[in-house]
Coordinates of C-alpha atoms and ligand atoms in Angstrom, one line a residue:
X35 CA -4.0 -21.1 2.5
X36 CA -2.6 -18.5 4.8
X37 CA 0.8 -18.1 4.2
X38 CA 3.1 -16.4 7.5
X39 CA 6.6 -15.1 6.6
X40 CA 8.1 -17.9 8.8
X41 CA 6.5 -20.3 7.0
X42 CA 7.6 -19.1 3.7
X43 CA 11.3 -18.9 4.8
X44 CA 11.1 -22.3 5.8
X45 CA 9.6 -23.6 2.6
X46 CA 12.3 -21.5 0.7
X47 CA 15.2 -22.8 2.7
X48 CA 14.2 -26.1 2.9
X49 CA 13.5 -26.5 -0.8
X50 CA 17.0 -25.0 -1.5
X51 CA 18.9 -27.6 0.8
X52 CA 16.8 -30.2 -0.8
X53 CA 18.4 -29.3 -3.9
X54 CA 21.7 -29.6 -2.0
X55 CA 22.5 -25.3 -1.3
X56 CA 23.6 -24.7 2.1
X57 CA 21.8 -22.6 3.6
X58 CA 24.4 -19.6 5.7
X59 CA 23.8 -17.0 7.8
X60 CA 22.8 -13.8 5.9
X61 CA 24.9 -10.3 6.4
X62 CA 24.6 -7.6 8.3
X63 CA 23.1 -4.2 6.4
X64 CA 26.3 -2.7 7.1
X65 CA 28.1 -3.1 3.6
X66 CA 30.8 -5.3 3.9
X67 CA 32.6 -3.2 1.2
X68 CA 33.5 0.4 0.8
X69 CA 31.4 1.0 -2.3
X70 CA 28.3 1.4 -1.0
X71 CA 26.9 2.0 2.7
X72 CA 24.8 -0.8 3.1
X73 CA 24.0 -4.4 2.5
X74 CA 21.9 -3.5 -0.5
X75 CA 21.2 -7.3 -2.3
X76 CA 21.7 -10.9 -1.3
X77 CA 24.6 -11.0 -3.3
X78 CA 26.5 -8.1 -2.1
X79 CA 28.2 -10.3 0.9
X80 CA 29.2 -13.0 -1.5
X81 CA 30.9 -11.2 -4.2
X82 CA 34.4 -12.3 -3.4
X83 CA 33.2 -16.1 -4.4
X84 CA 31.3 -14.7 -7.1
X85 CA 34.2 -13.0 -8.6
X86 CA 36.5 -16.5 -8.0
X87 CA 38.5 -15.3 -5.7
X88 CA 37.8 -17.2 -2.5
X89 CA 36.3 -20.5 -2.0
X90 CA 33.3 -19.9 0.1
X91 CA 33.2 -22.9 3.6
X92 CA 29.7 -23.5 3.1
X93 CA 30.4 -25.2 -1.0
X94 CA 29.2 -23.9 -4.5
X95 CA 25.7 -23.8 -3.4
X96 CA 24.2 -21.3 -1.3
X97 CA 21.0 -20.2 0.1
X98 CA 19.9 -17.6 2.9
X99 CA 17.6 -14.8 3.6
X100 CA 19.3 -11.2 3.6
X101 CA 18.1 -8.0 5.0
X102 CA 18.9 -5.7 2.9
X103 CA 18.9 -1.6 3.0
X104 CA 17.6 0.0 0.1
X105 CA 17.1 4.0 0.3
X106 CA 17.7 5.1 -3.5
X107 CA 13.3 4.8 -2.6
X108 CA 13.2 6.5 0.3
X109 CA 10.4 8.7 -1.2
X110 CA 8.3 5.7 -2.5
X111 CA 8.0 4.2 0.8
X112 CA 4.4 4.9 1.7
X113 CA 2.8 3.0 -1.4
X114 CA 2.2 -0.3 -1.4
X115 CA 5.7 -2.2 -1.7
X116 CA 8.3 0.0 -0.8
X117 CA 10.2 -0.6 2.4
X118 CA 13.6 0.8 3.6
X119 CA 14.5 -2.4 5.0
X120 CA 13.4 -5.6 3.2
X121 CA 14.4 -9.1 3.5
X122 CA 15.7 -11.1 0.2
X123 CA 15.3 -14.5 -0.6
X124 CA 18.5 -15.9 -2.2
X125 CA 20.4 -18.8 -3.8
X126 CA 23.5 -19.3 -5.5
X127 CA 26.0 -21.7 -8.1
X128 CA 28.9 -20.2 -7.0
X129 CA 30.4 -21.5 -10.4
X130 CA 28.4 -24.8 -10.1
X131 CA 25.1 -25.5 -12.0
X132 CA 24.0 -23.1 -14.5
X133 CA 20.9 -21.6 -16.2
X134 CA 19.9 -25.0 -17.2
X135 CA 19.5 -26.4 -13.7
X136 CA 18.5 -22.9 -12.2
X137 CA 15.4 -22.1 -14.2
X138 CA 13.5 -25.1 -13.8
X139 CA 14.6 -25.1 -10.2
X140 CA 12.6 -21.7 -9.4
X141 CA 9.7 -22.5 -11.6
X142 CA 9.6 -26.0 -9.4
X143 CA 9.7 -24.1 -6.6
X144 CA 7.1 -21.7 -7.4
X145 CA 4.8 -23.9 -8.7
X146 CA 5.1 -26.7 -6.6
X147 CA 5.8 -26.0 -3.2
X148 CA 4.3 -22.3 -3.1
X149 CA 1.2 -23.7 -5.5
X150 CA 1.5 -20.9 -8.2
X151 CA -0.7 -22.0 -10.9
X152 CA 2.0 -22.2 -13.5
X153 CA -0.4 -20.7 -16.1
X154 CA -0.3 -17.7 -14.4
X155 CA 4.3 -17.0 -15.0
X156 CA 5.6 -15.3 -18.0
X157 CA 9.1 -13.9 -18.0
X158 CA 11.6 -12.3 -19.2
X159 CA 15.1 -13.0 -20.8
X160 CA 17.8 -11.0 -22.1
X161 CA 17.4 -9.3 -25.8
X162 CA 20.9 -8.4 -26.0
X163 CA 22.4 -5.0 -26.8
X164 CA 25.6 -3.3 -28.2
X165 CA 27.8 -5.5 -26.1
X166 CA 26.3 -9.1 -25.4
X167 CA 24.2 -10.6 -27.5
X168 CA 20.7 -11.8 -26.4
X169 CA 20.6 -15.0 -24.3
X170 CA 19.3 -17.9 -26.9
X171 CA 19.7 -20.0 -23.8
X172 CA 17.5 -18.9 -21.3
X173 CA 14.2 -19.2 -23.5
X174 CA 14.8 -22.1 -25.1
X175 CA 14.9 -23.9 -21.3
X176 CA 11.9 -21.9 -20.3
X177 CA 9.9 -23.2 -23.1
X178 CA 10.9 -26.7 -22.4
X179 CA 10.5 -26.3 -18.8
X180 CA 6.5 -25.2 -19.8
X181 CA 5.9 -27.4 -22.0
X182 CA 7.0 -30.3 -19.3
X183 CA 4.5 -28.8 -17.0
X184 CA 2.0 -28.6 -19.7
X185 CA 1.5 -24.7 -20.3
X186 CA 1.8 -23.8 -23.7
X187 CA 5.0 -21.5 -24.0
X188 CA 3.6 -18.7 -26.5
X189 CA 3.4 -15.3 -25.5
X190 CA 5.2 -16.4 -22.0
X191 CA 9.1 -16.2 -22.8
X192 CA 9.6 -11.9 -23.5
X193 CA 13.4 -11.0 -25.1
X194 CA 13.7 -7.3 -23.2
X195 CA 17.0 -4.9 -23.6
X196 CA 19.4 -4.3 -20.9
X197 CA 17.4 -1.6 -18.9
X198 CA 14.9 -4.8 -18.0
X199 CA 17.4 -7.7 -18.4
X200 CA 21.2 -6.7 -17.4
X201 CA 21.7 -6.4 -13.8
X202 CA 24.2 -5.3 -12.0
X203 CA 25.5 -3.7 -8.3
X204 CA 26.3 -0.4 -9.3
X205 CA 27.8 0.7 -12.4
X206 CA 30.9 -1.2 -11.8
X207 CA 31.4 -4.7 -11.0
X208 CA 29.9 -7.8 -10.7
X209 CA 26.9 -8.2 -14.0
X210 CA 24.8 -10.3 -16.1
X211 CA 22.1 -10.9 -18.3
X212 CA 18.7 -12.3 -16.1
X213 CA 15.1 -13.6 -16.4
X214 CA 12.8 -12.3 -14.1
X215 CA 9.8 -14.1 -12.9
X216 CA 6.1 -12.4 -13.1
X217 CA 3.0 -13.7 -11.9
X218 CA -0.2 -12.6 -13.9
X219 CA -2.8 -11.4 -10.9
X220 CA -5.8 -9.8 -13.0
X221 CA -9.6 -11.0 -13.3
X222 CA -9.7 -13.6 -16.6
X223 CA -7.5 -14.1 -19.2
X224 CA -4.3 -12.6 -19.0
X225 CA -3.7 -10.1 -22.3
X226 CA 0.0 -9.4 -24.0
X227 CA 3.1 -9.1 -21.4
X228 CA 3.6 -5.7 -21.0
X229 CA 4.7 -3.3 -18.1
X230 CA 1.8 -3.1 -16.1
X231 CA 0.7 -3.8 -12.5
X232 CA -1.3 -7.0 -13.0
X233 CA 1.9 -8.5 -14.1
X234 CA 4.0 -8.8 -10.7
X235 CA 7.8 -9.6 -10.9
X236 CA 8.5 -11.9 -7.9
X237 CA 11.8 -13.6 -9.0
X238 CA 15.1 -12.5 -10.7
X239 CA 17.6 -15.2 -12.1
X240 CA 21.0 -13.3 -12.4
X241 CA 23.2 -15.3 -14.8
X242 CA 26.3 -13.6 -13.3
X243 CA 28.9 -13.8 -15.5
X244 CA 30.5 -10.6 -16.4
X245 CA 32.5 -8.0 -14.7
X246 CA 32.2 -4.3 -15.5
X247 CA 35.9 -2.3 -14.5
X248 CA 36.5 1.2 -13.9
X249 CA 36.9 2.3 -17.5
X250 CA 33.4 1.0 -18.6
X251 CA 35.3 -2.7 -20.1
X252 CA 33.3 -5.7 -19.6
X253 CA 35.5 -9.2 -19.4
X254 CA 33.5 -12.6 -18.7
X255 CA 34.7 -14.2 -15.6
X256 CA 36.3 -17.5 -15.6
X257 CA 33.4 -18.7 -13.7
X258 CA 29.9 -18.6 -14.5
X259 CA 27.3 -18.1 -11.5
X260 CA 23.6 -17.9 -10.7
X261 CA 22.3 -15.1 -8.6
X262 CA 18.7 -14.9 -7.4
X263 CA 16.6 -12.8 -5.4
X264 CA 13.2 -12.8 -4.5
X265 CA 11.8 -10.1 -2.2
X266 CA 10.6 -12.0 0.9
X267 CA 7.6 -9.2 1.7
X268 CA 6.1 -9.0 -1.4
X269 CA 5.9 -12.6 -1.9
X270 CA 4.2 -13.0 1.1
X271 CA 2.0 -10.3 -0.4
X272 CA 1.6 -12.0 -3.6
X273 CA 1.1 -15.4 -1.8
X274 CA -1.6 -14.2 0.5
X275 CA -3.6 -12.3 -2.3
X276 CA -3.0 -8.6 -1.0
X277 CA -2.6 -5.5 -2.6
X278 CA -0.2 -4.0 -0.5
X279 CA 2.9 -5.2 1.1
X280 CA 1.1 -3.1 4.6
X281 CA -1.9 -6.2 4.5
X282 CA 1.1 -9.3 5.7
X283 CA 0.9 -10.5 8.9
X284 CA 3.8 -8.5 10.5
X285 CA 3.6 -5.2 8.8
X286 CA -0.5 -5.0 9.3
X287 CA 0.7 -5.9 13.2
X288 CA 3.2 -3.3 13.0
X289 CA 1.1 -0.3 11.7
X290 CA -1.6 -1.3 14.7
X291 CA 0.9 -0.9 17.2
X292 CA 2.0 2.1 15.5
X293 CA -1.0 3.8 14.9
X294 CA -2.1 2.8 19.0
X295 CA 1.1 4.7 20.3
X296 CA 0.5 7.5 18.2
X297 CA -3.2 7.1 19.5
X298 CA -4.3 7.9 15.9
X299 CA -7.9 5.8 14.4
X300 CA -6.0 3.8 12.0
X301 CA -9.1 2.3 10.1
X302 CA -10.2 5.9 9.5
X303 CA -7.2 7.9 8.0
X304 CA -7.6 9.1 4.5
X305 CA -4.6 8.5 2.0
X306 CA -2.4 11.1 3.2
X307 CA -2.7 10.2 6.9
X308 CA -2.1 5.9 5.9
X309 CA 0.8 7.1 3.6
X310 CA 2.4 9.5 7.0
X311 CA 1.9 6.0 9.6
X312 CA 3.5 3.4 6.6
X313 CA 6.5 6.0 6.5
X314 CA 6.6 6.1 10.7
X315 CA 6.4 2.4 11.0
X316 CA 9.1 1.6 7.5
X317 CA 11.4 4.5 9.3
X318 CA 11.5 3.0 13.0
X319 CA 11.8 -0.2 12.1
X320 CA 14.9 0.3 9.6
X321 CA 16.3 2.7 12.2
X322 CA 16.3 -0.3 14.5
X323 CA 18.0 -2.6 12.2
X324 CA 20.4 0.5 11.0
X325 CA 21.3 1.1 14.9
X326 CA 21.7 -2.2 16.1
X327 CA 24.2 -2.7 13.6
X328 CA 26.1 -0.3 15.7
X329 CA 25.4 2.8 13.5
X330 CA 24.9 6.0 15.7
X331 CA 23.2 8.8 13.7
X332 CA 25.8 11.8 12.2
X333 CA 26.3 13.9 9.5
X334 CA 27.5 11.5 6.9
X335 CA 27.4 8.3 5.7
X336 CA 25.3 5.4 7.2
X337 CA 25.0 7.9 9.8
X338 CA 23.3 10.5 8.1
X339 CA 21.2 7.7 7.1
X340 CA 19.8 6.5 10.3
X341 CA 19.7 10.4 11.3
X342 CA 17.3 11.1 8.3
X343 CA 14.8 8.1 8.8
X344 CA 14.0 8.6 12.7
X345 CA 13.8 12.3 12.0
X346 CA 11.3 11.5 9.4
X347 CA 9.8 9.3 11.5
X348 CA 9.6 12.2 14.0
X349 CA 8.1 14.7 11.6
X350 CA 5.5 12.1 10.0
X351 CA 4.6 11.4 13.4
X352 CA 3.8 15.1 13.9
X353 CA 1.6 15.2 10.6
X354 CA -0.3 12.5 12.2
X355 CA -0.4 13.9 15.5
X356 CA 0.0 17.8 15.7
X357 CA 1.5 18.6 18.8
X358 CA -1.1 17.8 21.1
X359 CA 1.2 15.0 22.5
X360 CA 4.9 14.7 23.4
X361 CA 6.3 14.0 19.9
X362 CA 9.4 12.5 21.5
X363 CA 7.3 10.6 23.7
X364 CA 5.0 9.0 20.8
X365 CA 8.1 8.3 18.8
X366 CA 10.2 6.1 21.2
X367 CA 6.6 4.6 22.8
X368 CA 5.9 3.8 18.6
X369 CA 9.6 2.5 18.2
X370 CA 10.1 0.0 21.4
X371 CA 6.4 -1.4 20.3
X372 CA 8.1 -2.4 17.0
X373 CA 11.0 -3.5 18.2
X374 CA 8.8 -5.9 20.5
X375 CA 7.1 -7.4 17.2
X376 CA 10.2 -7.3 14.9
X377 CA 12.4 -9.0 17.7
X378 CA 10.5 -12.0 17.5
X379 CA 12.2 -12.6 14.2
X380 CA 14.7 -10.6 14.3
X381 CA 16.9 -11.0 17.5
X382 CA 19.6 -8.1 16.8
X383 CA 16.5 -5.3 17.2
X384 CA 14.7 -7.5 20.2
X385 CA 15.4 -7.8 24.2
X386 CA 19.1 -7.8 23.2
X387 CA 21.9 -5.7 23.7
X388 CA 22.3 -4.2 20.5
X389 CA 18.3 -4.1 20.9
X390 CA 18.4 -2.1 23.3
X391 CA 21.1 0.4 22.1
X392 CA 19.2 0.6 19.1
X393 CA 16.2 2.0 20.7
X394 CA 18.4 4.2 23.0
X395 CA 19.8 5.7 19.8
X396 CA 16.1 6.1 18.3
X397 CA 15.4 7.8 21.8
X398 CA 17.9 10.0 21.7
X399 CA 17.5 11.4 18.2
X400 CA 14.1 11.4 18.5
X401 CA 13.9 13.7 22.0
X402 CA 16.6 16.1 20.1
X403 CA 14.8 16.5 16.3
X404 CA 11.0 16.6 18.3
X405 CA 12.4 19.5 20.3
X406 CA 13.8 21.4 17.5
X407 CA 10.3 20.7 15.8
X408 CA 9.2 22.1 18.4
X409 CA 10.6 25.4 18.7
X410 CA 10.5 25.9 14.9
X411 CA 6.8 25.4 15.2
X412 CA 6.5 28.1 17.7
X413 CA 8.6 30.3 16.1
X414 CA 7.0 29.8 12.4
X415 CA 3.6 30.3 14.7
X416 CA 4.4 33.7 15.5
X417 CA 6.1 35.0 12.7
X418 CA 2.2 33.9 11.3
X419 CA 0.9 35.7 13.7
X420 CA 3.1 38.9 13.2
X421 CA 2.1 38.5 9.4
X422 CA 5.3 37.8 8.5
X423 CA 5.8 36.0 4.9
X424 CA 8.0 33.1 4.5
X425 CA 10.9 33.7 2.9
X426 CA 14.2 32.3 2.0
X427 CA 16.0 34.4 5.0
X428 CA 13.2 33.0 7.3
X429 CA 13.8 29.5 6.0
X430 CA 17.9 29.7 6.8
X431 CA 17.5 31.2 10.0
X432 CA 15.5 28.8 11.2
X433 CA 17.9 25.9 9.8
X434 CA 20.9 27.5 10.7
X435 CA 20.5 28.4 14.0
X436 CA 17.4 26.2 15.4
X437 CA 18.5 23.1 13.1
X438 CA 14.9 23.1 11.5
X439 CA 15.4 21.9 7.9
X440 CA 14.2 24.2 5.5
X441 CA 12.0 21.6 3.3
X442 CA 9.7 20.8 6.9
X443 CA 10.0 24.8 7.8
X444 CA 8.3 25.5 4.3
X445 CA 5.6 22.5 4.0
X446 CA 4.6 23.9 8.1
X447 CA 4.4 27.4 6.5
X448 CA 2.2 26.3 3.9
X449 CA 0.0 24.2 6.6
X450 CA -0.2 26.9 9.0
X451 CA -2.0 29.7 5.9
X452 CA 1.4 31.7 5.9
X453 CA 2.1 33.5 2.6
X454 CA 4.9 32.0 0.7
X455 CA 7.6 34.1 -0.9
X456 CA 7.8 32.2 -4.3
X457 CA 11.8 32.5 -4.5
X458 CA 12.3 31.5 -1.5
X459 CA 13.6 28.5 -2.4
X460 CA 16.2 30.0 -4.5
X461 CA 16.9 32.4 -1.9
X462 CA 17.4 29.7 0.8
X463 CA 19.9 28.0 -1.9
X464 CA 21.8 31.2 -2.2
X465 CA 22.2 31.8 1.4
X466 CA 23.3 28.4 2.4
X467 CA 26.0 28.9 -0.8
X468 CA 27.1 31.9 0.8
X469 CA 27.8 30.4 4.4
X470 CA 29.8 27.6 2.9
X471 CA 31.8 29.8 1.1
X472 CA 32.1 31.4 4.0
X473 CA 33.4 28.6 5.7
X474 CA 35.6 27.7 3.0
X475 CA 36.8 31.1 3.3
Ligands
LIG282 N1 21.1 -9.6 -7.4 C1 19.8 -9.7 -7.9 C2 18.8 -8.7 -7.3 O1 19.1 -8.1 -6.4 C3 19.2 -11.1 -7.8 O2 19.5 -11.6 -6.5 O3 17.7 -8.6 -7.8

């Protein structure tokens, strides 16, 4: 069965309100809160009813499908499941039903409605550490819930510590111990549960009931809540039997139209040359949700952000390209062709008005860092030619007064056969120290 990511939304959603959630609008990636810059989990929006302090208008049960902005990976993206920009599949007891109604819930879900042969889960529960003991809950109603569905339980139910089973936002607030869901996807019989890839996590159950405060202190809350999140792409992944999350529907579409704007043979790049158009396509397309959030590219913040990703997007496009073509050109021609296939789901990035600033902004920022490419290329090319080496100096000038960071400035140098000075790293740290001390002055 072919599996789109429409279809699994609705199956989610309508499963969830079945089992009486409302399901709300999600967030925008703009964090609602100060602590961090963007919508980063499905939770994030809701914590003031997580915490007790508000009553949320939708009820104790929730469900929705959040976008959220993750770029702690930002150099993972290229494999096969990291994206900037992923959507989350939620639900939540907002201090209503807890593990004992949520566990068998998900594992009815997975193996009913998505068809999961339920011999293929094993999971993992809390073991407990210095401050919480281990959650003697959790297994026991995982082994019941197998048993009722016929599996036998051994080997399935794994106790791990808190670096596998506590999670939480950030170091402070909102936390609890979880279970996370794996799916077994090897060739025959499935060996030990261990950390490996043919084990696939595709749920977490966040039993939220603890807050961390400023000075490390953990108090339960007076409330206890469920939390879960299950990555929307990689489900579809796991659902449709691919490898990577680049083979779904929409992100095989987008890399086409990608790769077709960039005019590069997308069924013939090597490793390198798939990893550069993954990172083109995952940068425009969380560029466009960044921007039509209303975030304009600067020198901090979400900002600096958005500013990064499309100038990455530029420079990946110039690996893939060289500079046979206009760079700016290819880049906004790549972008609008993803916003056409992401706007079909996503309304905010399509034929909209925040659309359509979005891919002005993306435009803009593009046409400025391609030209700045540009002329450090040619200026790199003749220093070459010249037989200069490339040192730290080289490096700052060219950041400082051309705006040509130093880490693209070195990997051209490299490409183009010039010799590398082999402190010029250091160097390049030394002199950029100087000038802000400098203007510290
Ligand atoms: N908050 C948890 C997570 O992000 C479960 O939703 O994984």
């Amino acid at each position: 069965m072919h599996w789109t990511i429409e279809h699994i939304e609705r199956v989610f959603l309508g499963y969830m309100e079945a089992n009486g959630h409302a399901v709300i609008e999600g967030h925008s990636v703009r964090s609602p809160t100060d602590d961090v810059l963007f919508t980063t989990a499905g939770m994030h929006p809701l914590t003031p009813y997580l915490h007790g302090d508000e009553e949320h208008a939708a009820g104790k049960r929730l469900s929705d499908v959040q976008r959220c902005v993750r770029t702690t990976d930002i150099d993972e993206v290229g494999d096969d499941t990291h994206l900037t920009v992923f959507e989350m599949l939620g639900n939540w007891s907002i201090g209503d039903y807890f593990k004992e109604t949520s566990i068998p819930q998900s594992f009815g879900l997975l193996t009913g409605e998505f068809g999961i042969d339920p011999h293929s889960l094993y999971v993992t529960v809390f073991a407990g550490d210095g401050d919480v003991p281990a959650d003697d809950e959790a297994p026991r109603i995982w082994e019941a819930t197998f048993h009722k569905a016929g599996v036998d339980p051994a080997g399935r139910i794994n106790p791990l510590g808190a670096d596998d089973n506590w999670w939480s936002n950030g170091p402070v607030g909102l936390c609890g111990p979880d279970t996370e869901i794996f799916v077994y996807v090897g060739d025959g019989p499935a060996p030990a549960f261990a950390d490996r890839p043919e084990f696939v996590e595709i749920w977490n159950n966040v039993f939220m009931t603890y807050f961390r405060s400023d000075d490390g202190e953990l108090r339960e809350l007076a409330q206890r809540n469920v939390d879960t999140g299950m990555g929307l792409e990689r489900l579809a992944m796991f659902l449709n039997e691919h490898t990577s999350v680049w083979e779904t529907d929409e992100l095989a579409l987008l890399l086409e139209r990608v790769g077709a704007a960039l005019e590069v043979d997308t069924v013939g790049l090597d490793g390198e040359g798939t990893r550069s158009l993954r990172i083109v396509t995952d940068h425009l397309r969380a560029a466009l949700v960044i921007a039509a959030a209303g975030i304009y590219p600067s020198a901090s913040q979400q900002g600096y952000v958005l500013r990064k990703l499309i100038r990455r997007a530029v420079r990946y496009a110039e690996l893939l390209r060289g500079h046979d073509r206009d760079l700016a050109a290819v880049t906004t021609d790549a972008s609008e062709r993803v916003a056409e296939v992401m706007g079909k789901r996503w309304p905010d990035v399509g034929p909209t008005e925040s659309g359509q600033r979005a891919r002005e902004v993306v435009e803009k920022e593009a046409s400025k860092f391609a030209r700045t490419l540009a002329k450090g290329v040619q200026h790199l090319a003749k220093d070459a030619e010249s037989g200069e080496t490339f040192t730290g100096e080289l490096a700052f000038t060219l950041a400082d007064t051309h705006g040509y960071p130093a880490e693209l400035s070195a990997e051209e140098a490299a490409r183009i056969g010039m010799p590398i000075a082999p402190d010029w790293e250091s160097r390049y740290d030394e002199l950029r120290e100087q000038q802000r001390a400098r203007s510290r002055g």
